[in-house]
Amino acid sequence: MVGGAGWLVPVAEVVTKGTGEVERTADRAQVDVTFEALGAERSEAVSTLNQRVSAVEPLLEEFEVRSRQLSAHDNWDNNQRVGSRAQQQYVIWVKDLDRLDALLAELVQAEPSWINGPSWALVDDTEAIREAQREAVADALRRAEGYATALGRRLGPLLRIGDTEGGAHYSPRMMSGGASFEMAGPAGMVDQLNLKAQQITVTASCTAAWSLLD
């Protein structure tokens, strides 16, 4: 605003931060599993590993395998090479959660060296993020109105708005009973682990500036 003498008169404003949080039930599970084999040479270790995972690959045909990663290296003991080790790591996405227990049971039956999961996520978080953002803006507005009232002023138009550091994100809300395991035991015990889909907490935060009117 320009004053009578041509000077710019700063517009009084109030800056607030708002947060919004919503929960959604996870509709995708991720399972990480590693198989490994030993051999006198790396080629032998890889060959033995291929035999092991050949029985696993058919189990994965109806699931989304996000990555397959092969590694092979020598084992050492007191600067002496003592054979080789080969590993195949899988990252598997499961969207039909009714099939999760069966997949885990079959994977455990195949005797992997390491298994971790499920970790939970949303297939599409767009709607949840937008709702959290709406709540964040509404929260920022409520705060701004409170400050304006406390100052005996009226809240004017929105001047600017943006994400705070981190913006929108989501994470599983930990539930009693647990929903993940490592180094699983007998396959028959998988259905006793209560691997139910967790609630995902979606959070958004913003910073907004509003003008203050007389």
mmCIF file with all atom_site columns, C-alpha atoms in Angstrom:
data_model
loop_
_atom_site.group_PDB
_atom_site.id
_atom_site.type_symbol
_atom_site.label_atom_id
_atom_site.label_alt_id
_atom_site.label_comp_id
_atom_site.label_asym_id
_atom_site.label_entity_id
_atom_site.label_seq_id
_atom_site.pdbx_PDB_ins_code
_atom_site.Cartn_x
_atom_site.Cartn_y
_atom_site.Cartn_z
_atom_site.occupancy
_atom_site.B_iso_or_equiv
_atom_site.pdbx_formal_charge
_atom_site.auth_seq_id
_atom_site.auth_comp_id
_atom_site.auth_asym_id
_atom_site.auth_atom_id
_atom_site.pdbx_PDB_model_num
ATOM 1   C CA . MET A 1 1   ? 0.000   0.000   0.000   1.00 0.00 ? 1   MET A CA 1
ATOM 2   C CA . VAL A 1 2   ? 1.332   3.474   -0.884  1.00 0.00 ? 2   VAL A CA 1
ATOM 3   C CA . GLY A 1 3   ? 1.113   6.202   1.763   1.00 0.00 ? 3   GLY A CA 1
ATOM 4   C CA . GLY A 1 4   ? 0.434   9.888   1.195   1.00 0.00 ? 4   GLY A CA 1
ATOM 5   C CA . ALA A 1 5   ? 4.147   10.705  0.954   1.00 0.00 ? 5   ALA A CA 1
ATOM 6   C CA . GLY A 1 6   ? 4.772   7.929   -1.545  1.00 0.00 ? 6   GLY A CA 1
ATOM 7   C CA . TRP A 1 7   ? 6.146   5.552   1.050   1.00 0.00 ? 7   TRP A CA 1
ATOM 8   C CA . LEU A 1 8   ? 5.163   1.907   1.028   1.00 0.00 ? 8   LEU A CA 1
ATOM 9   C CA . VAL A 1 9   ? 3.154   1.102   4.124   1.00 0.00 ? 9   VAL A CA 1
ATOM 10  C CA . PRO A 1 10  ? 3.573   -2.558  5.077   1.00 0.00 ? 10  PRO A CA 1
ATOM 11  C CA . VAL A 1 11  ? 0.411   -4.615  5.264   1.00 0.00 ? 11  VAL A CA 1
ATOM 12  C CA . ALA A 1 12  ? -0.144  -6.117  8.696   1.00 0.00 ? 12  ALA A CA 1
ATOM 13  C CA . GLU A 1 13  ? -0.297  -9.874  8.466   1.00 0.00 ? 13  GLU A CA 1
ATOM 14  C CA . VAL A 1 14  ? -0.495  -12.971 10.602  1.00 0.00 ? 14  VAL A CA 1
ATOM 15  C CA . VAL A 1 15  ? 1.395   -16.178 9.772   1.00 0.00 ? 15  VAL A CA 1
ATOM 16  C CA . THR A 1 16  ? 0.143   -19.503 11.061  1.00 0.00 ? 16  THR A CA 1
ATOM 17  C CA . LYS A 1 17  ? 0.989   -23.149 10.676  1.00 0.00 ? 17  LYS A CA 1
ATOM 18  C CA . GLY A 1 18  ? -1.641  -25.826 10.273  1.00 0.00 ? 18  GLY A CA 1
ATOM 19  C CA . THR A 1 19  ? -1.556  -29.600 10.427  1.00 0.00 ? 19  THR A CA 1
ATOM 20  C CA . GLY A 1 20  ? -4.018  -32.179 9.195   1.00 0.00 ? 20  GLY A CA 1
ATOM 21  C CA . GLU A 1 21  ? -4.122  -35.891 9.879   1.00 0.00 ? 21  GLU A CA 1
ATOM 22  C CA . VAL A 1 22  ? -6.314  -38.682 8.516   1.00 0.00 ? 22  VAL A CA 1
ATOM 23  C CA . GLU A 1 23  ? -6.197  -42.454 8.775   1.00 0.00 ? 23  GLU A CA 1
ATOM 24  C CA . ARG A 1 24  ? -6.722  -45.056 6.102   1.00 0.00 ? 24  ARG A CA 1
ATOM 25  C CA . THR A 1 25  ? -6.497  -48.835 6.220   1.00 0.00 ? 25  THR A CA 1
ATOM 26  C CA . ALA A 1 26  ? -3.468  -50.085 4.294   1.00 0.00 ? 26  ALA A CA 1
ATOM 27  C CA . ASP A 1 27  ? -4.305  -51.846 1.045   1.00 0.00 ? 27  ASP A CA 1
ATOM 28  C CA . ARG A 1 28  ? -0.817  -52.951 0.007   1.00 0.00 ? 28  ARG A CA 1
ATOM 29  C CA . ALA A 1 29  ? 1.772   -55.083 1.775   1.00 0.00 ? 29  ALA A CA 1
ATOM 30  C CA . GLN A 1 30  ? 5.470   -55.369 1.021   1.00 0.00 ? 30  GLN A CA 1
ATOM 31  C CA . VAL A 1 31  ? 7.479   -58.479 1.800   1.00 0.00 ? 31  VAL A CA 1
ATOM 32  C CA . ASP A 1 32  ? 11.284  -58.600 1.594   1.00 0.00 ? 32  ASP A CA 1
ATOM 33  C CA . VAL A 1 33  ? 12.882  -62.020 1.367   1.00 0.00 ? 33  VAL A CA 1
ATOM 34  C CA . THR A 1 34  ? 16.437  -63.252 0.769   1.00 0.00 ? 34  THR A CA 1
ATOM 35  C CA . PHE A 1 35  ? 17.682  -66.661 -0.266  1.00 0.00 ? 35  PHE A CA 1
ATOM 36  C CA . GLU A 1 36  ? 21.333  -67.602 -0.166  1.00 0.00 ? 36  GLU A CA 1
ATOM 37  C CA . ALA A 1 37  ? 23.640  -70.514 -0.969  1.00 0.00 ? 37  ALA A CA 1
ATOM 38  C CA . LEU A 1 38  ? 27.269  -71.423 -0.352  1.00 0.00 ? 38  LEU A CA 1
ATOM 39  C CA . GLY A 1 39  ? 29.831  -72.926 -2.678  1.00 0.00 ? 39  GLY A CA 1
ATOM 40  C CA . ALA A 1 40  ? 33.554  -73.477 -3.068  1.00 0.00 ? 40  ALA A CA 1
ATOM 41  C CA . GLU A 1 41  ? 33.533  -70.901 -5.886  1.00 0.00 ? 41  GLU A CA 1
ATOM 42  C CA . ARG A 1 42  ? 31.156  -68.080 -6.724  1.00 0.00 ? 42  ARG A CA 1
ATOM 43  C CA . SER A 1 43  ? 29.916  -69.919 -9.790  1.00 0.00 ? 43  SER A CA 1
ATOM 44  C CA . GLU A 1 44  ? 29.032  -72.930 -7.648  1.00 0.00 ? 44  GLU A CA 1
ATOM 45  C CA . ALA A 1 45  ? 27.258  -70.740 -5.082  1.00 0.00 ? 45  ALA A CA 1
ATOM 46  C CA . VAL A 1 46  ? 25.221  -69.048 -7.820  1.00 0.00 ? 46  VAL A CA 1
ATOM 47  C CA . SER A 1 47  ? 24.346  -72.388 -9.390  1.00 0.00 ? 47  SER A CA 1
ATOM 48  C CA . THR A 1 48  ? 23.128  -73.760 -6.056  1.00 0.00 ? 48  THR A CA 1
ATOM 49  C CA . LEU A 1 49  ? 21.182  -70.552 -5.441  1.00 0.00 ? 49  LEU A CA 1
ATOM 50  C CA . ASN A 1 50  ? 19.477  -70.855 -8.837  1.00 0.00 ? 50  ASN A CA 1
ATOM 51  C CA . GLN A 1 51  ? 18.276  -74.312 -7.874  1.00 0.00 ? 51  GLN A CA 1
ATOM 52  C CA . ARG A 1 52  ? 16.797  -72.967 -4.648  1.00 0.00 ? 52  ARG A CA 1
ATOM 53  C CA . VAL A 1 53  ? 14.982  -70.006 -6.153  1.00 0.00 ? 53  VAL A CA 1
ATOM 54  C CA . SER A 1 54  ? 13.684  -72.011 -9.110  1.00 0.00 ? 54  SER A CA 1
ATOM 55  C CA . ALA A 1 55  ? 11.064  -73.424 -6.739  1.00 0.00 ? 55  ALA A CA 1
ATOM 56  C CA . VAL A 1 56  ? 10.204  -69.945 -5.493  1.00 0.00 ? 56  VAL A CA 1
ATOM 57  C CA . GLU A 1 57  ? 9.739   -68.157 -8.812  1.00 0.00 ? 57  GLU A CA 1
ATOM 58  C CA . PRO A 1 58  ? 6.424   -69.905 -9.655  1.00 0.00 ? 58  PRO A CA 1
ATOM 59  C CA . LEU A 1 59  ? 5.004   -68.674 -6.337  1.00 0.00 ? 59  LEU A CA 1
ATOM 60  C CA . LEU A 1 60  ? 5.662   -65.081 -7.375  1.00 0.00 ? 60  LEU A CA 1
ATOM 61  C CA . GLU A 1 61  ? 4.084   -65.125 -10.827 1.00 0.00 ? 61  GLU A CA 1
ATOM 62  C CA . GLU A 1 62  ? 0.773   -63.773 -9.545  1.00 0.00 ? 62  GLU A CA 1
ATOM 63  C CA . PHE A 1 63  ? 2.362   -61.029 -7.438  1.00 0.00 ? 63  PHE A CA 1
ATOM 64  C CA . GLU A 1 64  ? 4.216   -57.832 -8.291  1.00 0.00 ? 64  GLU A CA 1
ATOM 65  C CA . VAL A 1 65  ? 7.931   -58.377 -7.789  1.00 0.00 ? 65  VAL A CA 1
ATOM 66  C CA . ARG A 1 66  ? 9.366   -54.890 -7.515  1.00 0.00 ? 66  ARG A CA 1
ATOM 67  C CA . SER A 1 67  ? 12.989  -56.002 -7.600  1.00 0.00 ? 67  SER A CA 1
ATOM 68  C CA . ARG A 1 68  ? 15.260  -58.996 -7.845  1.00 0.00 ? 68  ARG A CA 1
ATOM 69  C CA . GLN A 1 69  ? 18.823  -58.380 -6.781  1.00 0.00 ? 69  GLN A CA 1
ATOM 70  C CA . LEU A 1 70  ? 21.625  -60.923 -7.074  1.00 0.00 ? 70  LEU A CA 1
ATOM 71  C CA . SER A 1 71  ? 24.908  -60.652 -5.204  1.00 0.00 ? 71  SER A CA 1
ATOM 72  C CA . ALA A 1 72  ? 27.842  -63.058 -5.033  1.00 0.00 ? 72  ALA A CA 1
ATOM 73  C CA . HIS A 1 73  ? 31.023  -62.663 -3.031  1.00 0.00 ? 73  HIS A CA 1
ATOM 74  C CA . ASP A 1 74  ? 33.862  -64.583 -1.432  1.00 0.00 ? 74  ASP A CA 1
ATOM 75  C CA . ASN A 1 75  ? 33.890  -65.431 2.277   1.00 0.00 ? 75  ASN A CA 1
ATOM 76  C CA . TRP A 1 76  ? 37.056  -64.686 4.221   1.00 0.00 ? 76  TRP A CA 1
ATOM 77  C CA . ASP A 1 77  ? 38.403  -65.897 7.566   1.00 0.00 ? 77  ASP A CA 1
ATOM 78  C CA . ASN A 1 78  ? 41.732  -64.538 8.856   1.00 0.00 ? 78  ASN A CA 1
ATOM 79  C CA . ASN A 1 79  ? 42.700  -63.407 5.346   1.00 0.00 ? 79  ASN A CA 1
ATOM 80  C CA . GLN A 1 80  ? 41.946  -66.860 4.013   1.00 0.00 ? 80  GLN A CA 1
ATOM 81  C CA . ARG A 1 81  ? 39.248  -67.341 1.386   1.00 0.00 ? 81  ARG A CA 1
ATOM 82  C CA . VAL A 1 82  ? 36.812  -69.960 2.677   1.00 0.00 ? 82  VAL A CA 1
ATOM 83  C CA . GLY A 1 83  ? 34.369  -70.371 -0.164  1.00 0.00 ? 83  GLY A CA 1
ATOM 84  C CA . SER A 1 84  ? 31.736  -68.106 -1.644  1.00 0.00 ? 84  SER A CA 1
ATOM 85  C CA . ARG A 1 85  ? 28.205  -66.966 -0.930  1.00 0.00 ? 85  ARG A CA 1
ATOM 86  C CA . ALA A 1 86  ? 25.446  -65.964 -3.337  1.00 0.00 ? 86  ALA A CA 1
ATOM 87  C CA . GLN A 1 87  ? 22.234  -64.133 -2.417  1.00 0.00 ? 87  GLN A CA 1
ATOM 88  C CA . GLN A 1 88  ? 19.001  -63.355 -4.226  1.00 0.00 ? 88  GLN A CA 1
ATOM 89  C CA . GLN A 1 89  ? 16.885  -60.586 -2.691  1.00 0.00 ? 89  GLN A CA 1
ATOM 90  C CA . TYR A 1 90  ? 13.232  -60.024 -3.576  1.00 0.00 ? 90  TYR A CA 1
ATOM 91  C CA . VAL A 1 91  ? 10.911  -57.104 -2.889  1.00 0.00 ? 91  VAL A CA 1
ATOM 92  C CA . ILE A 1 92  ? 7.314   -58.281 -3.350  1.00 0.00 ? 92  ILE A CA 1
ATOM 93  C CA . TRP A 1 93  ? 4.145   -56.175 -3.384  1.00 0.00 ? 93  TRP A CA 1
ATOM 94  C CA . VAL A 1 94  ? 0.861   -57.793 -2.427  1.00 0.00 ? 94  VAL A CA 1
ATOM 95  C CA . LYS A 1 95  ? -2.348  -55.917 -3.270  1.00 0.00 ? 95  LYS A CA 1
ATOM 96  C CA . ASP A 1 96  ? -4.763  -58.791 -2.686  1.00 0.00 ? 96  ASP A CA 1
ATOM 97  C CA . LEU A 1 97  ? -4.283  -58.955 1.073   1.00 0.00 ? 97  LEU A CA 1
ATOM 98  C CA . ASP A 1 98  ? -6.427  -62.079 1.353   1.00 0.00 ? 98  ASP A CA 1
ATOM 99  C CA . ARG A 1 99  ? -3.532  -63.939 -0.246  1.00 0.00 ? 99  ARG A CA 1
ATOM 100 C CA . LEU A 1 100 ? -0.826  -62.572 2.022   1.00 0.00 ? 100 LEU A CA 1
ATOM 101 C CA . ASP A 1 101 ? -0.847  -65.318 4.643   1.00 0.00 ? 101 ASP A CA 1
ATOM 102 C CA . ALA A 1 102 ? -0.636  -68.035 1.983   1.00 0.00 ? 102 ALA A CA 1
ATOM 103 C CA . LEU A 1 103 ? 2.281   -66.323 0.252   1.00 0.00 ? 103 LEU A CA 1
ATOM 104 C CA . LEU A 1 104 ? 4.188   -65.917 3.504   1.00 0.00 ? 104 LEU A CA 1
ATOM 105 C CA . ALA A 1 105 ? 3.570   -69.516 4.457   1.00 0.00 ? 105 ALA A CA 1
ATOM 106 C CA . GLU A 1 106 ? 4.913   -70.745 1.123   1.00 0.00 ? 106 GLU A CA 1
ATOM 107 C CA . LEU A 1 107 ? 7.928   -68.467 1.302   1.00 0.00 ? 107 LEU A CA 1
ATOM 108 C CA . VAL A 1 108 ? 8.773   -69.671 4.795   1.00 0.00 ? 108 VAL A CA 1
ATOM 109 C CA . GLN A 1 109 ? 8.327   -73.246 3.595   1.00 0.00 ? 109 GLN A CA 1
ATOM 110 C CA . ALA A 1 110 ? 11.033  -72.544 0.997   1.00 0.00 ? 110 ALA A CA 1
ATOM 111 C CA . GLU A 1 111 ? 13.484  -71.843 3.868   1.00 0.00 ? 111 GLU A CA 1
ATOM 112 C CA . PRO A 1 112 ? 14.786  -68.352 3.042   1.00 0.00 ? 112 PRO A CA 1
ATOM 113 C CA . SER A 1 113 ? 17.780  -67.010 4.894   1.00 0.00 ? 113 SER A CA 1
ATOM 114 C CA . TRP A 1 114 ? 15.902  -63.840 5.812   1.00 0.00 ? 114 TRP A CA 1
ATOM 115 C CA . ILE A 1 115 ? 12.341  -62.618 5.559   1.00 0.00 ? 115 ILE A CA 1
ATOM 116 C CA . ASN A 1 116 ? 10.810  -59.372 6.708   1.00 0.00 ? 116 ASN A CA 1
ATOM 117 C CA . GLY A 1 117 ? 7.257   -58.165 6.382   1.00 0.00 ? 117 GLY A CA 1
ATOM 118 C CA . PRO A 1 118 ? 4.717   -57.212 5.804   1.00 0.00 ? 118 PRO A CA 1
ATOM 119 C CA . SER A 1 119 ? 5.291   -53.479 5.756   1.00 0.00 ? 119 SER A CA 1
ATOM 120 C CA . TRP A 1 120 ? 2.153   -51.537 4.940   1.00 0.00 ? 120 TRP A CA 1
ATOM 121 C CA . ALA A 1 121 ? 1.276   -48.779 2.466   1.00 0.00 ? 121 ALA A CA 1
ATOM 122 C CA . LEU A 1 122 ? -1.511  -47.328 0.346   1.00 0.00 ? 122 LEU A CA 1
ATOM 123 C CA . VAL A 1 123 ? -1.795  -48.173 -3.337  1.00 0.00 ? 123 VAL A CA 1
ATOM 124 C CA . ASP A 1 124 ? -3.015  -44.617 -4.028  1.00 0.00 ? 124 ASP A CA 1
ATOM 125 C CA . ASP A 1 125 ? -2.569  -41.976 -1.349  1.00 0.00 ? 125 ASP A CA 1
ATOM 126 C CA . THR A 1 126 ? -3.841  -39.022 -3.434  1.00 0.00 ? 126 THR A CA 1
ATOM 127 C CA . GLU A 1 127 ? -7.283  -38.723 -1.823  1.00 0.00 ? 127 GLU A CA 1
ATOM 128 C CA . ALA A 1 128 ? -5.917  -39.167 1.696   1.00 0.00 ? 128 ALA A CA 1
ATOM 129 C CA . ILE A 1 129 ? -3.222  -36.523 1.174   1.00 0.00 ? 129 ILE A CA 1
ATOM 130 C CA . ARG A 1 130 ? -5.752  -34.051 -0.200  1.00 0.00 ? 130 ARG A CA 1
ATOM 131 C CA . GLU A 1 131 ? -8.033  -34.542 2.788   1.00 0.00 ? 131 GLU A CA 1
ATOM 132 C CA . ALA A 1 132 ? -5.098  -34.070 5.162   1.00 0.00 ? 132 ALA A CA 1
ATOM 133 C CA . GLN A 1 133 ? -4.156  -30.897 3.277   1.00 0.00 ? 133 GLN A CA 1
ATOM 134 C CA . ARG A 1 134 ? -7.718  -29.555 3.594   1.00 0.00 ? 134 ARG A CA 1
ATOM 135 C CA . GLU A 1 135 ? -7.563  -30.171 7.328   1.00 0.00 ? 135 GLU A CA 1
ATOM 136 C CA . ALA A 1 136 ? -4.169  -28.457 7.517   1.00 0.00 ? 136 ALA A CA 1
ATOM 137 C CA . VAL A 1 137 ? -5.505  -25.341 5.765   1.00 0.00 ? 137 VAL A CA 1
ATOM 138 C CA . ALA A 1 138 ? -8.600  -25.308 7.992   1.00 0.00 ? 138 ALA A CA 1
ATOM 139 C CA . ASP A 1 139 ? -6.356  -25.574 11.045  1.00 0.00 ? 139 ASP A CA 1
ATOM 140 C CA . ALA A 1 140 ? -4.174  -22.693 9.850   1.00 0.00 ? 140 ALA A CA 1
ATOM 141 C CA . LEU A 1 141 ? -7.295  -20.597 9.226   1.00 0.00 ? 141 LEU A CA 1
ATOM 142 C CA . ARG A 1 142 ? -8.693  -21.289 12.706  1.00 0.00 ? 142 ARG A CA 1
ATOM 143 C CA . ARG A 1 143 ? -5.419  -20.223 14.260  1.00 0.00 ? 143 ARG A CA 1
ATOM 144 C CA . ALA A 1 144 ? -5.276  -17.062 12.168  1.00 0.00 ? 144 ALA A CA 1
ATOM 145 C CA . GLU A 1 145 ? -8.845  -16.147 13.115  1.00 0.00 ? 145 GLU A CA 1
ATOM 146 C CA . GLY A 1 146 ? -7.969  -16.649 16.759  1.00 0.00 ? 146 GLY A CA 1
ATOM 147 C CA . TYR A 1 147 ? -5.014  -14.264 16.548  1.00 0.00 ? 147 TYR A CA 1
ATOM 148 C CA . ALA A 1 148 ? -7.071  -11.673 14.655  1.00 0.00 ? 148 ALA A CA 1
ATOM 149 C CA . THR A 1 149 ? -9.783  -11.798 17.303  1.00 0.00 ? 149 THR A CA 1
ATOM 150 C CA . ALA A 1 150 ? -7.209  -11.503 20.071  1.00 0.00 ? 150 ALA A CA 1
ATOM 151 C CA . LEU A 1 151 ? -5.875  -8.345  18.401  1.00 0.00 ? 151 LEU A CA 1
ATOM 152 C CA . GLY A 1 152 ? -9.328  -6.892  17.850  1.00 0.00 ? 152 GLY A CA 1
ATOM 153 C CA . ARG A 1 153 ? -8.799  -7.031  14.109  1.00 0.00 ? 153 ARG A CA 1
ATOM 154 C CA . ARG A 1 154 ? -10.518 -8.722  11.194  1.00 0.00 ? 154 ARG A CA 1
ATOM 155 C CA . LEU A 1 155 ? -8.841  -11.414 9.146   1.00 0.00 ? 155 LEU A CA 1
ATOM 156 C CA . GLY A 1 156 ? -8.287  -10.388 5.561   1.00 0.00 ? 156 GLY A CA 1
ATOM 157 C CA . PRO A 1 157 ? -7.488  -12.358 2.389   1.00 0.00 ? 157 PRO A CA 1
ATOM 158 C CA . LEU A 1 158 ? -4.916  -15.129 2.167   1.00 0.00 ? 158 LEU A CA 1
ATOM 159 C CA . LEU A 1 159 ? -1.581  -13.721 1.023   1.00 0.00 ? 159 LEU A CA 1
ATOM 160 C CA . ARG A 1 160 ? 0.457   -16.872 0.536   1.00 0.00 ? 160 ARG A CA 1
ATOM 161 C CA . ILE A 1 161 ? 0.530   -20.529 1.513   1.00 0.00 ? 161 ILE A CA 1
ATOM 162 C CA . GLY A 1 162 ? 3.010   -23.369 1.195   1.00 0.00 ? 162 GLY A CA 1
ATOM 163 C CA . ASP A 1 163 ? 4.087   -26.692 2.623   1.00 0.00 ? 163 ASP A CA 1
ATOM 164 C CA . THR A 1 164 ? 6.118   -26.702 5.778   1.00 0.00 ? 164 THR A CA 1
ATOM 165 C CA . GLU A 1 165 ? 9.304   -28.748 5.730   1.00 0.00 ? 165 GLU A CA 1
ATOM 166 C CA . GLY A 1 166 ? 8.384   -32.330 4.954   1.00 0.00 ? 166 GLY A CA 1
ATOM 167 C CA . GLY A 1 167 ? 5.019   -31.456 3.400   1.00 0.00 ? 167 GLY A CA 1
ATOM 168 C CA . ALA A 1 168 ? 2.666   -34.427 3.323   1.00 0.00 ? 168 ALA A CA 1
ATOM 169 C CA . HIS A 1 169 ? 3.693   -37.903 4.398   1.00 0.00 ? 169 HIS A CA 1
ATOM 170 C CA . TYR A 1 170 ? 2.245   -41.058 5.827   1.00 0.00 ? 170 TYR A CA 1
ATOM 171 C CA . SER A 1 171 ? 3.349   -43.846 8.092   1.00 0.00 ? 171 SER A CA 1
ATOM 172 C CA . PRO A 1 172 ? 1.862   -46.961 9.662   1.00 0.00 ? 172 PRO A CA 1
ATOM 173 C CA . ARG A 1 173 ? 0.308   -46.555 13.091  1.00 0.00 ? 173 ARG A CA 1
ATOM 174 C CA . MET A 1 174 ? 1.724   -49.291 15.286  1.00 0.00 ? 174 MET A CA 1
ATOM 175 C CA . MET A 1 175 ? -0.935  -51.618 16.617  1.00 0.00 ? 175 MET A CA 1
ATOM 176 C CA . SER A 1 176 ? -0.897  -54.007 19.536  1.00 0.00 ? 176 SER A CA 1
ATOM 177 C CA . GLY A 1 177 ? -0.137  -57.557 18.544  1.00 0.00 ? 177 GLY A CA 1
ATOM 178 C CA . GLY A 1 178 ? 2.377   -56.543 15.898  1.00 0.00 ? 178 GLY A CA 1
ATOM 179 C CA . ALA A 1 179 ? 2.127   -56.898 12.162  1.00 0.00 ? 179 ALA A CA 1
ATOM 180 C CA . SER A 1 180 ? 5.564   -57.948 11.023  1.00 0.00 ? 180 SER A CA 1
ATOM 181 C CA . PHE A 1 181 ? 8.127   -60.637 11.633  1.00 0.00 ? 181 PHE A CA 1
ATOM 182 C CA . GLU A 1 182 ? 11.680  -61.510 10.820  1.00 0.00 ? 182 GLU A CA 1
ATOM 183 C CA . MET A 1 183 ? 13.251  -64.926 10.437  1.00 0.00 ? 183 MET A CA 1
ATOM 184 C CA . ALA A 1 184 ? 9.877   -66.642 10.611  1.00 0.00 ? 184 ALA A CA 1
ATOM 185 C CA . GLY A 1 185 ? 9.515   -70.054 12.154  1.00 0.00 ? 185 GLY A CA 1
ATOM 186 C CA . PRO A 1 186 ? 7.491   -73.010 10.872  1.00 0.00 ? 186 PRO A CA 1
ATOM 187 C CA . ALA A 1 187 ? 5.172   -72.134 7.997   1.00 0.00 ? 187 ALA A CA 1
ATOM 188 C CA . GLY A 1 188 ? 2.176   -73.420 9.907   1.00 0.00 ? 188 GLY A CA 1
ATOM 189 C CA . MET A 1 189 ? 2.583   -70.627 12.446  1.00 0.00 ? 189 MET A CA 1
ATOM 190 C CA . VAL A 1 190 ? 2.207   -67.764 9.965   1.00 0.00 ? 190 VAL A CA 1
ATOM 191 C CA . ASP A 1 191 ? -1.571  -67.649 10.306  1.00 0.00 ? 191 ASP A CA 1
ATOM 192 C CA . GLN A 1 192 ? -1.145  -67.146 14.074  1.00 0.00 ? 192 GLN A CA 1
ATOM 193 C CA . LEU A 1 193 ? 0.860   -63.935 13.703  1.00 0.00 ? 193 LEU A CA 1
ATOM 194 C CA . ASN A 1 194 ? -2.193  -61.671 13.278  1.00 0.00 ? 194 ASN A CA 1
ATOM 195 C CA . LEU A 1 195 ? -0.840  -60.046 10.110  1.00 0.00 ? 195 LEU A CA 1
ATOM 196 C CA . LYS A 1 196 ? -3.785  -57.709 9.633   1.00 0.00 ? 196 LYS A CA 1
ATOM 197 C CA . ALA A 1 197 ? -3.571  -54.542 7.579   1.00 0.00 ? 197 ALA A CA 1
ATOM 198 C CA . GLN A 1 198 ? -2.473  -51.619 9.716   1.00 0.00 ? 198 GLN A CA 1
ATOM 199 C CA . GLN A 1 199 ? -3.920  -48.133 9.801   1.00 0.00 ? 199 GLN A CA 1
ATOM 200 C CA . ILE A 1 200 ? -1.873  -45.635 7.809   1.00 0.00 ? 200 ILE A CA 1
ATOM 201 C CA . THR A 1 201 ? -1.661  -42.139 9.286   1.00 0.00 ? 201 THR A CA 1
ATOM 202 C CA . VAL A 1 202 ? -1.479  -39.506 6.546   1.00 0.00 ? 202 VAL A CA 1
ATOM 203 C CA . THR A 1 203 ? -0.211  -36.118 7.686   1.00 0.00 ? 203 THR A CA 1
ATOM 204 C CA . ALA A 1 204 ? 0.017   -32.762 5.921   1.00 0.00 ? 204 ALA A CA 1
ATOM 205 C CA . SER A 1 205 ? 1.302   -29.432 7.193   1.00 0.00 ? 205 SER A CA 1
ATOM 206 C CA . CYS A 1 206 ? 1.309   -25.930 5.772   1.00 0.00 ? 206 CYS A CA 1
ATOM 207 C CA . THR A 1 207 ? 2.308   -22.370 6.568   1.00 0.00 ? 207 THR A CA 1
ATOM 208 C CA . ALA A 1 208 ? -0.096  -19.587 5.570   1.00 0.00 ? 208 ALA A CA 1
ATOM 209 C CA . ALA A 1 209 ? -0.002  -15.802 5.748   1.00 0.00 ? 209 ALA A CA 1
ATOM 210 C CA . TRP A 1 210 ? -3.176  -13.727 6.027   1.00 0.00 ? 210 TRP A CA 1
ATOM 211 C CA . SER A 1 211 ? -3.657  -9.975  5.940   1.00 0.00 ? 211 SER A CA 1
ATOM 212 C CA . LEU A 1 212 ? -5.102  -8.213  8.985   1.00 0.00 ? 212 LEU A CA 1
ATOM 213 C CA . LEU A 1 213 ? -7.803  -5.616  8.504   1.00 0.00 ? 213 LEU A CA 1
ATOM 214 C CA . ASP A 1 214 ? -8.823  -2.818  10.863  1.00 0.00 ? 214 ASP A CA 1
#
